[in-house]
PDB file of C-alpha atoms in Angstrom:
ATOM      1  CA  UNK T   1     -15.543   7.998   9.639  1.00  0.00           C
ATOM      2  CA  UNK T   2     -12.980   6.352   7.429  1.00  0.00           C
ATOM      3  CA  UNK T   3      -9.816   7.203   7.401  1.00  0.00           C
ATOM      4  CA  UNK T   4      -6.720   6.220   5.536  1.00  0.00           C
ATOM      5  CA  UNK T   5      -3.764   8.493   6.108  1.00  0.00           C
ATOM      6  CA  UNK T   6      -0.389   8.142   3.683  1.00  0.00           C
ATOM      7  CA  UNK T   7       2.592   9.457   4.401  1.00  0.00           C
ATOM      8  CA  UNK T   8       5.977   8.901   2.930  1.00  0.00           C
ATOM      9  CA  UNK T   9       6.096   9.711  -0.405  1.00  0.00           C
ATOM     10  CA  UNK T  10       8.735  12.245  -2.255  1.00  0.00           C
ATOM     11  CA  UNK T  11      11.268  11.880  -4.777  1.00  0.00           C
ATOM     12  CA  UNK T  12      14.295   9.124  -4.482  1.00  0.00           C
ATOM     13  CA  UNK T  13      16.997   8.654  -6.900  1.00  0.00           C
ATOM     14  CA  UNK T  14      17.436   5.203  -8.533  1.00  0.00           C
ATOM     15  CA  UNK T  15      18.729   2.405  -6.349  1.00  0.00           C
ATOM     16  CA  UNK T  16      17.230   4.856  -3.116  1.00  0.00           C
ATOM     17  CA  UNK T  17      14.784   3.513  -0.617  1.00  0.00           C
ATOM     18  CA  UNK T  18      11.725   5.147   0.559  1.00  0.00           C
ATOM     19  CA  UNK T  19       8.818   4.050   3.542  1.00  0.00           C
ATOM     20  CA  UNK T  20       5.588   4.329   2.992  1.00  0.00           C
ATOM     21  CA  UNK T  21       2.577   4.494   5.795  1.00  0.00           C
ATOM     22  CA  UNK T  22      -0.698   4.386   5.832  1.00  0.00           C
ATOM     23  CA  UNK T  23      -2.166   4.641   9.509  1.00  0.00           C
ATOM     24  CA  UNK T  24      -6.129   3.642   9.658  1.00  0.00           C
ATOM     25  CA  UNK T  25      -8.810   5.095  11.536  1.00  0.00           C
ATOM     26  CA  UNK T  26     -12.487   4.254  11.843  1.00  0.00           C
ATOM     27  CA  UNK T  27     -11.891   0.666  11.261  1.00  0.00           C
ATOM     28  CA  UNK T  28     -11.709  -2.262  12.935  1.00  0.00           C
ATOM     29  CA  UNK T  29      -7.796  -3.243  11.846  1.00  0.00           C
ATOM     30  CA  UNK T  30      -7.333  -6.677  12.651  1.00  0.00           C
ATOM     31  CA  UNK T  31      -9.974  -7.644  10.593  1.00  0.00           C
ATOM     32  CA  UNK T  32      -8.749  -5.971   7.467  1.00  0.00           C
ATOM     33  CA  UNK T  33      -6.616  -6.784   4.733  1.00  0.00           C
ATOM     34  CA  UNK T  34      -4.390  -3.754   3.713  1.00  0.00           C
ATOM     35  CA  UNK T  35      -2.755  -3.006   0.213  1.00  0.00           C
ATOM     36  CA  UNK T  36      -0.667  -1.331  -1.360  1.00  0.00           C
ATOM     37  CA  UNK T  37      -1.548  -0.416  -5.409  1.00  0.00           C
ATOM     38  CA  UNK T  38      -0.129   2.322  -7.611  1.00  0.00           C
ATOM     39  CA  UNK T  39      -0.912   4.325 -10.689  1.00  0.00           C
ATOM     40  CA  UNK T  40       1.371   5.914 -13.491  1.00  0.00           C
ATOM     41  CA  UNK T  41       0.322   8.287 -16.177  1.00  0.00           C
ATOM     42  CA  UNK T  42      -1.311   6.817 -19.021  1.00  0.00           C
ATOM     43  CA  UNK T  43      -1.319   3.077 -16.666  1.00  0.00           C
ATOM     44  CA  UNK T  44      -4.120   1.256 -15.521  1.00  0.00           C
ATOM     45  CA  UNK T  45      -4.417   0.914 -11.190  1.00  0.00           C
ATOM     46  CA  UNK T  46      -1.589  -2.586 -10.525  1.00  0.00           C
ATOM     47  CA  UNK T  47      -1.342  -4.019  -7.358  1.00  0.00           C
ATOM     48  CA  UNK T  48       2.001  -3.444  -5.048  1.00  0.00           C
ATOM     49  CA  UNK T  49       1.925  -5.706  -1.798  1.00  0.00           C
ATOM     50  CA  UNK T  50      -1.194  -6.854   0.227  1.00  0.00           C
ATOM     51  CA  UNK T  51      -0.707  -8.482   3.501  1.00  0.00           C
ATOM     52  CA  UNK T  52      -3.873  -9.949   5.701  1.00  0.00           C
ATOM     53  CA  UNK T  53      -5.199  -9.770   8.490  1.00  0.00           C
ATOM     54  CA  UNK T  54      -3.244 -13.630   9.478  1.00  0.00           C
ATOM     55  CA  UNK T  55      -0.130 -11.642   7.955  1.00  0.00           C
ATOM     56  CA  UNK T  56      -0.388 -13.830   4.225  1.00  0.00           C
ATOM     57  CA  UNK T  57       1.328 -11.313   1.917  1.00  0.00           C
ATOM     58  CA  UNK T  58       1.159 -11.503  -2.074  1.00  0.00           C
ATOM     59  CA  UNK T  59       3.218  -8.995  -4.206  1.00  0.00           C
ATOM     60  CA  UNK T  60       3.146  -8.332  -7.671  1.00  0.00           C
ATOM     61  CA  UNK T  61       5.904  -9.360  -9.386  1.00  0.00           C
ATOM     62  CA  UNK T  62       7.464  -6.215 -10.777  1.00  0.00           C
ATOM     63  CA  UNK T  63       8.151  -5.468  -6.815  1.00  0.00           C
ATOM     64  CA  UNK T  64       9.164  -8.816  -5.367  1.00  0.00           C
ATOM     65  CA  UNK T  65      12.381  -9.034  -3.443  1.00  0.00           C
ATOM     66  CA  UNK T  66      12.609  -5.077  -3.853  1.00  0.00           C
ATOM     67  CA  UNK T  67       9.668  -4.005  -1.937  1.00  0.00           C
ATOM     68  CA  UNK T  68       8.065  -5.466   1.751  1.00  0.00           C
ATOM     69  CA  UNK T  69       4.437  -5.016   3.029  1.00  0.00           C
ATOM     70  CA  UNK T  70       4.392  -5.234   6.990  1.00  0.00           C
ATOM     71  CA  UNK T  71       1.603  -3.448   9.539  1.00  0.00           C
ATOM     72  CA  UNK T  72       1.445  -3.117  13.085  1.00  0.00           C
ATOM     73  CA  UNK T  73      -2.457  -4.026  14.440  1.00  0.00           C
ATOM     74  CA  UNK T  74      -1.299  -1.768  17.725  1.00  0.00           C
ATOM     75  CA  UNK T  75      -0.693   1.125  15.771  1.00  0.00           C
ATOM     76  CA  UNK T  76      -3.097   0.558  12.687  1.00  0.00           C
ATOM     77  CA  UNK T  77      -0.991   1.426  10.382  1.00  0.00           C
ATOM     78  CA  UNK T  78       0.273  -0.354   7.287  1.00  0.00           C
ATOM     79  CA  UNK T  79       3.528   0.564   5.769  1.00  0.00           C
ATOM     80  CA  UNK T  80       5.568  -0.559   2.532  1.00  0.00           C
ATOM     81  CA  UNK T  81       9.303  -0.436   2.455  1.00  0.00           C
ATOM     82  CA  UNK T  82      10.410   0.032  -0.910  1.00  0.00           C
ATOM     83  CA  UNK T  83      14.282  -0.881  -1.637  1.00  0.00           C
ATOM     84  CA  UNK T  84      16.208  -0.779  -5.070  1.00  0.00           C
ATOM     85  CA  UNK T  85      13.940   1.526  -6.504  1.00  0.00           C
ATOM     86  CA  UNK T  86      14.168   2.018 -10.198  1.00  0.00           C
ATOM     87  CA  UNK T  87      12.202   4.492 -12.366  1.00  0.00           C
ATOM     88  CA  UNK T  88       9.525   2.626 -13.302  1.00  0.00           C
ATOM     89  CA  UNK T  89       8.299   2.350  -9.526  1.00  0.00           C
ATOM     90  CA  UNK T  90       7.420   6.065 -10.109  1.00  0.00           C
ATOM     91  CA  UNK T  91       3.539   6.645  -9.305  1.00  0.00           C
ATOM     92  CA  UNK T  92       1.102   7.575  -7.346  1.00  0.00           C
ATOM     93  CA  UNK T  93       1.095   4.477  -4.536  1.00  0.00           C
ATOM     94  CA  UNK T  94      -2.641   4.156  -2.842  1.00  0.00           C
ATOM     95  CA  UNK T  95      -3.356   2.598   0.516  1.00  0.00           C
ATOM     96  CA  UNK T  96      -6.438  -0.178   0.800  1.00  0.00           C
ATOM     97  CA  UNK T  97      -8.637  -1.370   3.238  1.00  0.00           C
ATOM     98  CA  UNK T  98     -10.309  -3.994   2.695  1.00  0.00           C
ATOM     99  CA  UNK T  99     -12.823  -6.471   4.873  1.00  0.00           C
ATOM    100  CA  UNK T 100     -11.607  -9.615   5.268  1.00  0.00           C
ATOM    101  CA  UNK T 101     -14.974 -11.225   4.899  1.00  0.00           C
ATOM    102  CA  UNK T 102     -17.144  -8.217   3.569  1.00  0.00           C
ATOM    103  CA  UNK T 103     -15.010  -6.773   1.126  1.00  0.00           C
ATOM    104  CA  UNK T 104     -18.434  -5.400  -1.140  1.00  0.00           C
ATOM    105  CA  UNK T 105     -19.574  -3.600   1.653  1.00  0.00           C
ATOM    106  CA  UNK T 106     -16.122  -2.227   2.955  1.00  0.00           C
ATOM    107  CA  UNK T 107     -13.316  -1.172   0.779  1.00  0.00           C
ATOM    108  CA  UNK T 108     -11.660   1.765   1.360  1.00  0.00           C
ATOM    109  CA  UNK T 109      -8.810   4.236  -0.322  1.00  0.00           C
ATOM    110  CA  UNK T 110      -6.408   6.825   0.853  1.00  0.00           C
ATOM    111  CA  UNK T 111      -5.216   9.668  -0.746  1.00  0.00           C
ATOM    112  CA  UNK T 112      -2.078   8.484  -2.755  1.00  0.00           C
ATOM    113  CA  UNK T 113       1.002  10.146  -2.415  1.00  0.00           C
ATOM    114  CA  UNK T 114       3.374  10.391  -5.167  1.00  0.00           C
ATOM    115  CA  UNK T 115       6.560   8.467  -5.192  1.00  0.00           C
ATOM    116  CA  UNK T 116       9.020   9.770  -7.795  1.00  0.00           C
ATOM    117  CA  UNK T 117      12.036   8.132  -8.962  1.00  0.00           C
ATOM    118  CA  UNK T 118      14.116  10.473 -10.712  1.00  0.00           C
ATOM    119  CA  UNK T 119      18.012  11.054 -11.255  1.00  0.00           C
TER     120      UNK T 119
END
């Protein structure tokens, strides 16, 4: 089975850091792409960081040179360090597997932790 386990999430005040992971079971890693996306009430799914399997990243641009996408193939896990966070960055942050070649057939989800940023 499929699994995608987060961990990391809580509540940071403004200008705080937090570290998210999302270690990966049930797949073969190297071969994925992995993703970070969030949520907010009322706000449609956006994409956070994705990094491939060659280690490409892309970020969207409300997160670039605040947040960094990295993962470690040995361990299987994925994690997103998030710097200078600001209220807005408050949601519920999903991990994402992806196939690198047979994305239709495999695309997969965690749970989402919340990350709350909150004076």
């Amino acid at each position: 089975q499929v699994q995608l386990v987060e961990s990391g999430g809580g509540l940071v005040q403004p200008g705080g850091s937090l570290r998210l992971s999302c270690a990966a079971s049930g797949i073969t890693f190297n071969i994925y792409t992995m993703g970070w996306y969030r949520q907010a009430p009322g706000k449609q799914r956006e994409l956070v960081a994705a990094i491939t399997s060659s280690s490409s990243t892309n970020y969207g641009d409300s997160v670039k040179g605040r947040f960094t996408i990295s993962r470690d193939n040995a361990k299987n896990t994925v994690y997103l360090q998030m710097n200078s966070l600001k209220p807005e960055d408050t949601a519920v942050y999903f991990c994402n597997a992806r196939h690198d070649v047979y994305s239709d057939y495999a695309d997969y989800w965690g749970q989402g932790p919340q990350v709350t940023v909150s004076s």
